[in-house]
């Protein structure tokens, strides 16, 4: 396995939240979570619940979503989603910075994890596919300039 495959694996099998937040900080694009509606098997109730499993950003002009594998058509469902049980439906739902930060970890995503994610995108050449928002706080921090 080469270094690049380890990077892809890092964000396919986890840390997608750090990647999505880093891209959001850099571009200003909206965050979203791939989620599934699952049946609630407790107490024989016929209710459902939603499980978020993958964080991404969405290009507001085209609707395409972006993750470690680059851009995907808006309607394309990732093939590597893992749910606790067979979902009734799978959907991409808009999300907030706070929701993505704590979607998969109680301790949340750190600034260092976001910076590493952006550096990994640069190493893979994917950062050049993304626009830079003006007056980005992330860019200021990255360059060592106080926001």
Coordinates of C-alpha atoms in Angstrom, one line a residue:
X1 CA 0.0 0.0 0.0
X2 CA 1.4 3.4 -0.9
X3 CA 1.1 6.7 1.1
X4 CA -1.7 7.9 -1.1
X5 CA -3.8 4.8 -0.5
X6 CA -3.4 5.4 3.2
X7 CA -4.6 8.9 2.8
X8 CA -7.7 7.8 0.9
X9 CA -8.4 5.1 3.5
X10 CA -8.1 7.6 6.3
X11 CA -11.1 9.6 4.9
X12 CA -13.1 6.8 3.4
X13 CA -13.1 4.8 6.7
X14 CA -13.2 7.8 9.1
X15 CA -12.2 11.4 9.4
X16 CA -14.6 12.5 6.6
X17 CA -15.9 15.0 9.0
X18 CA -12.5 16.7 9.3
X19 CA -12.2 16.7 5.5
X20 CA -15.6 18.2 5.0
X21 CA -15.0 20.9 7.6
X22 CA -11.7 21.8 6.1
X23 CA -13.2 22.2 2.6
X24 CA -16.1 24.2 4.1
X25 CA -13.6 26.5 5.9
X26 CA -11.7 27.0 2.7
X27 CA -14.6 27.4 0.2
X28 CA -17.6 28.4 2.3
X29 CA -19.6 25.6 0.6
X30 CA -22.5 24.1 2.6
X31 CA -22.0 21.0 4.6
X32 CA -24.1 17.9 4.2
X33 CA -24.4 14.4 5.8
X34 CA -25.2 11.2 3.9
X35 CA -27.7 9.6 6.2
X36 CA -30.1 6.7 6.3
X37 CA -33.6 6.2 7.7
X38 CA -33.6 3.0 9.8
X39 CA -36.4 1.1 11.5
X40 CA -36.5 1.4 15.3
X41 CA -36.5 -2.2 16.5
X42 CA -37.1 -1.3 20.2
X43 CA -40.4 -2.1 21.9
X44 CA -42.0 -3.2 18.6
X45 CA -42.7 0.4 17.8
X46 CA -43.1 1.3 14.2
X47 CA -40.9 4.3 14.3
X48 CA -37.7 5.2 12.4
X49 CA -34.5 7.0 13.2
X50 CA -31.8 8.7 11.2
X51 CA -28.2 7.6 11.2
X52 CA -25.6 10.0 9.7
X53 CA -22.6 8.1 8.2
X54 CA -20.6 10.3 5.8
X55 CA -19.8 14.1 5.8
X56 CA -19.3 16.0 2.6
X57 CA -19.6 19.5 1.1
X58 CA -21.9 20.5 -1.7
X59 CA -21.0 22.9 -4.6
X60 CA -23.9 25.4 -4.3
X61 CA -23.8 26.2 -8.0
X62 CA -23.9 22.6 -9.4
X63 CA -25.3 20.5 -6.6
X64 CA -22.3 18.1 -6.9
X65 CA -20.9 16.8 -3.6
X66 CA -17.3 16.5 -2.7
X67 CA -15.3 14.1 -0.6
X68 CA -11.9 12.4 -0.7
X69 CA -12.7 10.8 -4.0
X70 CA -13.4 14.2 -5.6
X71 CA -16.7 15.5 -7.1
X72 CA -19.8 13.3 -7.5
X73 CA -23.1 14.0 -9.2
X74 CA -25.8 15.2 -6.8
X75 CA -27.9 12.1 -7.2
X76 CA -25.0 9.6 -6.8
X77 CA -25.1 7.7 -3.5
X78 CA -21.7 6.6 -2.2
X79 CA -21.1 2.8 -2.4
X80 CA -19.2 2.6 0.8
X81 CA -21.8 3.7 3.4
X82 CA -22.1 1.5 6.4
X83 CA -25.4 1.5 8.5
X84 CA -26.3 -0.5 11.6
X85 CA -29.1 -2.2 9.7
X86 CA -30.6 -2.0 6.2
X87 CA -31.8 1.5 5.6
X88 CA -35.3 2.3 4.4
X89 CA -33.9 5.2 2.5
X90 CA -30.6 6.9 2.0
X91 CA -30.4 10.7 1.5
X92 CA -28.1 13.7 1.6
X93 CA -29.2 16.2 4.1
X94 CA -27.9 19.8 4.7
X95 CA -26.0 20.1 7.9
X96 CA -24.3 22.7 10.2
X97 CA -20.7 23.1 11.3
X98 CA -21.7 22.0 14.8
X99 CA -23.6 18.9 13.6
X100 CA -20.7 17.8 11.4
X101 CA -18.1 18.6 14.1
X102 CA -19.8 16.2 16.6
X103 CA -21.6 13.8 14.2
X104 CA -19.2 10.9 14.7
X105 CA -17.3 11.8 17.9
X106 CA -18.3 13.3 21.3
X107 CA -15.0 15.2 21.4
X108 CA -15.5 16.7 18.0
X109 CA -13.1 17.5 15.1
X110 CA -10.0 19.6 16.1
X111 CA -8.4 22.4 14.2
X112 CA -5.3 20.2 13.8
X113 CA -7.4 17.5 12.2
X114 CA -8.9 20.0 9.7
X115 CA -5.5 21.4 8.8
X116 CA -4.1 17.9 8.3
X117 CA -7.1 17.1 6.0
X118 CA -6.5 20.2 3.9
X119 CA -2.8 19.3 3.6
X120 CA -3.8 15.8 2.5
X121 CA -6.0 17.3 -0.2
X122 CA -3.1 19.4 -1.3
X123 CA -0.8 16.3 -1.4
X124 CA -3.4 14.5 -3.6
X125 CA -3.8 17.4 -5.9
X126 CA -7.5 17.7 -5.0
X127 CA -7.3 21.2 -3.4
X128 CA -6.7 22.7 -6.8
X129 CA -10.2 21.6 -7.9
X130 CA -11.8 23.8 -5.2
X131 CA -12.4 27.6 -5.2
X132 CA -11.0 29.7 -2.4
X133 CA -13.5 31.9 -0.6
X134 CA -12.4 35.5 0.0
X135 CA -11.3 36.5 3.5
X136 CA -11.1 32.8 4.6
X137 CA -10.3 32.5 8.3
X138 CA -8.9 29.1 7.5
X139 CA -6.5 30.5 4.9
X140 CA -5.4 33.2 7.4
X141 CA -4.6 30.6 10.1
X142 CA -2.9 28.4 7.5
X143 CA -0.6 31.2 6.5
X144 CA 0.1 32.1 10.2
X145 CA -1.7 35.4 10.1
X146 CA -4.1 36.2 12.9
X147 CA -7.7 36.5 11.7

